[in-house]
Short mmCIF file of C-alpha atoms in Angstrom, two decimals:
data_model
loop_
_atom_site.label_atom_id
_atom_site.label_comp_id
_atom_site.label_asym_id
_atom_site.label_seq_id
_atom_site.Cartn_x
_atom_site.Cartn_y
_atom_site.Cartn_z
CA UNK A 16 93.93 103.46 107.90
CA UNK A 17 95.06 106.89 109.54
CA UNK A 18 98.34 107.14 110.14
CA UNK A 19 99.14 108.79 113.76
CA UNK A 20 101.43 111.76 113.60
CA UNK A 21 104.37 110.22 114.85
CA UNK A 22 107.48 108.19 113.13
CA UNK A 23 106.19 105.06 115.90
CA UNK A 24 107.32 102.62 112.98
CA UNK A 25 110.78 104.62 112.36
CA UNK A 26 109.49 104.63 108.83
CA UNK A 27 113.14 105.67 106.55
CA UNK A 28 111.65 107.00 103.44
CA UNK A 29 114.04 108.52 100.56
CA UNK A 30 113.39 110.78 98.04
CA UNK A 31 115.70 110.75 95.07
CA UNK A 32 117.55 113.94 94.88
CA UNK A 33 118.78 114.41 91.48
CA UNK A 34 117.90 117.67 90.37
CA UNK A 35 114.94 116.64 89.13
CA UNK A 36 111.78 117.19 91.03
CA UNK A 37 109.61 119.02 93.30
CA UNK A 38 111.60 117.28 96.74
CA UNK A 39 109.98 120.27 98.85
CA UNK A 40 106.36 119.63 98.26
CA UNK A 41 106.91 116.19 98.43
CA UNK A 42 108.99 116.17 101.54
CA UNK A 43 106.12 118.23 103.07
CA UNK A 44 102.91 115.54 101.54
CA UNK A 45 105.01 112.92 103.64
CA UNK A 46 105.48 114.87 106.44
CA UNK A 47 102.19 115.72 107.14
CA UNK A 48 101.70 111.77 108.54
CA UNK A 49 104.28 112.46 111.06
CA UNK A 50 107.36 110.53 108.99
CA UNK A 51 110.43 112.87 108.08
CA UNK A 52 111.92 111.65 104.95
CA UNK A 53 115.50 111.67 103.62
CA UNK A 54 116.43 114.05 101.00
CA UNK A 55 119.65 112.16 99.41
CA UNK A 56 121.48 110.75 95.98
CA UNK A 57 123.36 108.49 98.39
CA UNK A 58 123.01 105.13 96.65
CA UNK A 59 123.49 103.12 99.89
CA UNK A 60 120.94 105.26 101.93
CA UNK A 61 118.78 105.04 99.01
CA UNK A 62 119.28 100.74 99.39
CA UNK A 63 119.08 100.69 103.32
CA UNK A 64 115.49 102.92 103.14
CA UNK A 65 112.46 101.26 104.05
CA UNK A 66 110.51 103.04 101.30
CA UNK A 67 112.13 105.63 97.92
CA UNK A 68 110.16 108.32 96.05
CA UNK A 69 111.46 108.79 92.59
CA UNK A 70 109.46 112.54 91.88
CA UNK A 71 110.52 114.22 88.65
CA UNK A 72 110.09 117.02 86.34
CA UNK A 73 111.74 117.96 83.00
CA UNK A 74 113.04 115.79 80.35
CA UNK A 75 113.59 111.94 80.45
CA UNK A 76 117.60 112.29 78.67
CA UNK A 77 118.33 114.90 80.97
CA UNK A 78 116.59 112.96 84.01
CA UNK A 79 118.48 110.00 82.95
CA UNK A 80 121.87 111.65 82.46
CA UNK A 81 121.66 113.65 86.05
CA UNK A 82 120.62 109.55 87.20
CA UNK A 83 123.87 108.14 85.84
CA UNK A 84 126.35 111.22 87.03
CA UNK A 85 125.29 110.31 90.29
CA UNK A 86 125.27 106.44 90.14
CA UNK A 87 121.95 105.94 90.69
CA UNK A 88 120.64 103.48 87.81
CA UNK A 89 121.78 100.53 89.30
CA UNK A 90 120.86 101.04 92.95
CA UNK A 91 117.07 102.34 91.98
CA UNK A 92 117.02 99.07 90.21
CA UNK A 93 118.74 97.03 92.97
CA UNK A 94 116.00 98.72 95.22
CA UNK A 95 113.01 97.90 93.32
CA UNK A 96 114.05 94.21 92.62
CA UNK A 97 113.81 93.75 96.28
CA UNK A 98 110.59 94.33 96.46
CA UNK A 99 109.98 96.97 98.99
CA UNK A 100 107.65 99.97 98.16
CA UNK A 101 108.77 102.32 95.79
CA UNK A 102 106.72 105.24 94.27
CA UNK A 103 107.23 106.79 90.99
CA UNK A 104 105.76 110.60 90.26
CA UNK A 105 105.31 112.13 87.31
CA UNK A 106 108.53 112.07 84.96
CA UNK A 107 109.47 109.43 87.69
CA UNK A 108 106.71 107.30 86.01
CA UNK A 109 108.15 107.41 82.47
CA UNK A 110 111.80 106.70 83.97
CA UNK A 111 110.80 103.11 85.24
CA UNK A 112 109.98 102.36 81.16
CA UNK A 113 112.19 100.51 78.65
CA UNK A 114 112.82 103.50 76.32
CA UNK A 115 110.66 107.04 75.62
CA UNK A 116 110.24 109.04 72.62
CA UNK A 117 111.73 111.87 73.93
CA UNK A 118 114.94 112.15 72.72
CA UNK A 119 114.94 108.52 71.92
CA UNK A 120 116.68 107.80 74.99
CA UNK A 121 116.64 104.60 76.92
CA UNK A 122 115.31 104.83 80.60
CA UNK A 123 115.55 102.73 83.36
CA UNK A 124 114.48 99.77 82.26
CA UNK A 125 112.10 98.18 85.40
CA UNK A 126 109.01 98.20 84.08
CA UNK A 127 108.29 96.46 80.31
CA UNK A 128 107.10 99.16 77.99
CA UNK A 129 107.49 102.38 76.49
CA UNK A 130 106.58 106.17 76.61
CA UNK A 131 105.29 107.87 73.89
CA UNK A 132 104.27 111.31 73.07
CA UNK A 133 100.41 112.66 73.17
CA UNK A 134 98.36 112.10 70.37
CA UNK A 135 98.24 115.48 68.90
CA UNK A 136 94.24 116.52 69.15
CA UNK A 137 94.92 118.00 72.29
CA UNK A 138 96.56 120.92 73.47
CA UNK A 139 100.45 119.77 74.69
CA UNK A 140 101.09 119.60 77.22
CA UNK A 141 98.61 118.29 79.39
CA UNK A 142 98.06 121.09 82.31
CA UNK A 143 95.65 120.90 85.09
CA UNK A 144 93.20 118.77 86.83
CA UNK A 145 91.62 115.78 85.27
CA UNK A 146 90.07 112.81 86.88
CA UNK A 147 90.53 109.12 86.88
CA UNK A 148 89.19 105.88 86.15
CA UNK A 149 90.43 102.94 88.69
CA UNK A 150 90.59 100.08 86.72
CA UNK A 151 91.60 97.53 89.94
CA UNK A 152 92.30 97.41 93.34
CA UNK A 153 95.27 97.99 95.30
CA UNK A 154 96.11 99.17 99.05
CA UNK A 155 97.42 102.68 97.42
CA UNK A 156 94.02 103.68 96.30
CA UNK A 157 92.00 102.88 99.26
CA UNK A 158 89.35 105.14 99.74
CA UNK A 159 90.05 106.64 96.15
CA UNK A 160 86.97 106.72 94.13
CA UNK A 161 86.89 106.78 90.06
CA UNK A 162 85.93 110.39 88.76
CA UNK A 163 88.36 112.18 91.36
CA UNK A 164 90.36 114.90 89.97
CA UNK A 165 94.39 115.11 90.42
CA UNK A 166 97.15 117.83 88.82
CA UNK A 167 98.66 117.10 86.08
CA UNK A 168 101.74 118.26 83.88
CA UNK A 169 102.86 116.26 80.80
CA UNK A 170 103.18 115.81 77.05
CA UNK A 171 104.34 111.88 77.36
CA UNK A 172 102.71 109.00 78.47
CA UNK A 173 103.27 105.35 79.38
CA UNK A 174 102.34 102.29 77.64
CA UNK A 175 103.16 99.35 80.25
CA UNK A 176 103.14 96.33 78.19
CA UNK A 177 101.65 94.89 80.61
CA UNK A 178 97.92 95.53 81.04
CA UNK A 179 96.95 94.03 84.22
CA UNK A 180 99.28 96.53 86.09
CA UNK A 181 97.06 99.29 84.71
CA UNK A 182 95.14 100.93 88.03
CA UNK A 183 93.84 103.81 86.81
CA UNK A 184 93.47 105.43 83.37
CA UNK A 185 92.70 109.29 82.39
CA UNK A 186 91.34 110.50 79.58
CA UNK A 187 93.09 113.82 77.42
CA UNK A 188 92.22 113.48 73.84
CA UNK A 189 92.80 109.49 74.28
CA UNK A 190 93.02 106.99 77.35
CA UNK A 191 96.15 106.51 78.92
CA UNK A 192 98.05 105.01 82.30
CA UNK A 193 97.66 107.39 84.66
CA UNK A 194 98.40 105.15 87.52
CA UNK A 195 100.79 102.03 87.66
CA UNK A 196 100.86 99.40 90.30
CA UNK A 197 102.38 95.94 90.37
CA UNK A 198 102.54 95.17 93.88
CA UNK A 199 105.09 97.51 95.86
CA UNK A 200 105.63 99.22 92.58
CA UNK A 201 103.18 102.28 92.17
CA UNK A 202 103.26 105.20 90.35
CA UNK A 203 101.57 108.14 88.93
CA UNK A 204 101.54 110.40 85.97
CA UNK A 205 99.72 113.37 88.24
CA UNK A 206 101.46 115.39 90.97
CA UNK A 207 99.56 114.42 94.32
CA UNK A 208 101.61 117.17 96.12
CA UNK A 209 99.66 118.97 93.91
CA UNK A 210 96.60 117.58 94.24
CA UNK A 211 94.58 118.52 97.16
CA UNK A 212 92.95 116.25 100.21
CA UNK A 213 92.97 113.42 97.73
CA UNK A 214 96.72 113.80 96.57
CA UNK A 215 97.34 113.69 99.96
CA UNK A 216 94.87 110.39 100.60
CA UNK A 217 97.69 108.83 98.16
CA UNK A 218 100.68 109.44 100.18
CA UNK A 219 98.90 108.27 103.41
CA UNK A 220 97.60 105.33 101.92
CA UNK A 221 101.79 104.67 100.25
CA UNK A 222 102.90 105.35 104.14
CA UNK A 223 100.55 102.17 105.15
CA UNK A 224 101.79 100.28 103.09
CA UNK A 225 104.82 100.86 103.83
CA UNK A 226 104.57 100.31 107.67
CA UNK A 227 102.64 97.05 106.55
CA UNK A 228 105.44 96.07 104.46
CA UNK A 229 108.03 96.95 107.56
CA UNK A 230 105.81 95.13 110.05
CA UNK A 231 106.20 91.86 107.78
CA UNK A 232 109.83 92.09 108.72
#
């Protein structure tokens, strides 16, 4: 499905301002399928959006801590639990976990699992472009082979405990999640902002499902 370059749906998509992540390039992925997105840390625009991006770089702790100065924690979770799409990117993956090893800190809490450092027979942190291995179908990898390559920059990853939710794996040194989905819940442990035609392929495919999620309405 091709989105036409123009907000017909009125899409509302928020990105998660919280000092945190790359807002620009994502604001830019989106707006290349004719949807202008919200920049905010307003917790009530953030619940009233048809869609939020949670994009992230840096540490988890201080991720978490910029999170709760802003009174975020409970409306991300608020948003999720009503089951509209949401899309997690990068260290906005590991923040949807129970608890990561960095810093020992206690994250968000939506999704059941932790985040654990690298093994150690690899170079760390993981920089640059590796591929993936779909492991099951969803609408946000449509016309996504296996083997395509995506950016990546990280020294943690994800163990969801549960396996089924699993979409894609990489391998650095040892398998790990390298995308999560779980119906309107998707994330990544790449950067598709950074990631070429077929980064791109991923927000497209997140803005249909969003406008397929609006039309249910």
């Amino acid at each position: 499905m091709t989105i036409i370059l123009r907000n017909q749906h009125n899409l509302q998509i928020s990105i998660i301002d919280y000092d945190s992540g790359n807002l620009r390039s994502v604001a830019k992925a989106i707006e290349r399928y004719g949807v202008s997105p919200i920049t905010t840390s307003d917790p009530d625009t953030i619940l009233n959006s048809d869609a939020v991006i949670l994009p992230g770089v840096g540490s988890a702790p201080s991720a978490m801590h910029a999170l709760s100065k802003r009174n975020l924690i409970e409306p991300i979770k608020k948003y999720v639990a009503s089951g509209k799409p949401f899309f997690g990117i990068c260290l906005g993956l590991q923040l949807l976990f129970d608890r990561t090893e960095e810093g020992d800190s206690d994250c968000l809490g939506i999704i059941s699992g932790n985040v654990r450092h690298l093994q150690p027979t690899m170079k760390v942190p993981h920089m640059g472009w590796n591929t993936i291995d779909i492991k099951k179908n969803h609408p946000f990898l449509t016309n996504i082979p296996s083997g395509e390559y995506f950016y990546f920059v990280h020294s943690y990853v994800v163990v969801p405990q549960e396996s089924n939710d699993i979409a894609a794996t990489t391998h650095y040194g040892e398998s790990f999640c390298s995308i999560y989905a779980n119906n309107n819940l998707i994330a990544t442990q790449f950067h598709p902002e950074k990631s070429g035609d077929m980064g791109l392929k991923l927000y497209e495919n997140f803005i249909a499902l969003c406008v397929a999620e609006k039309q249910k309405l």
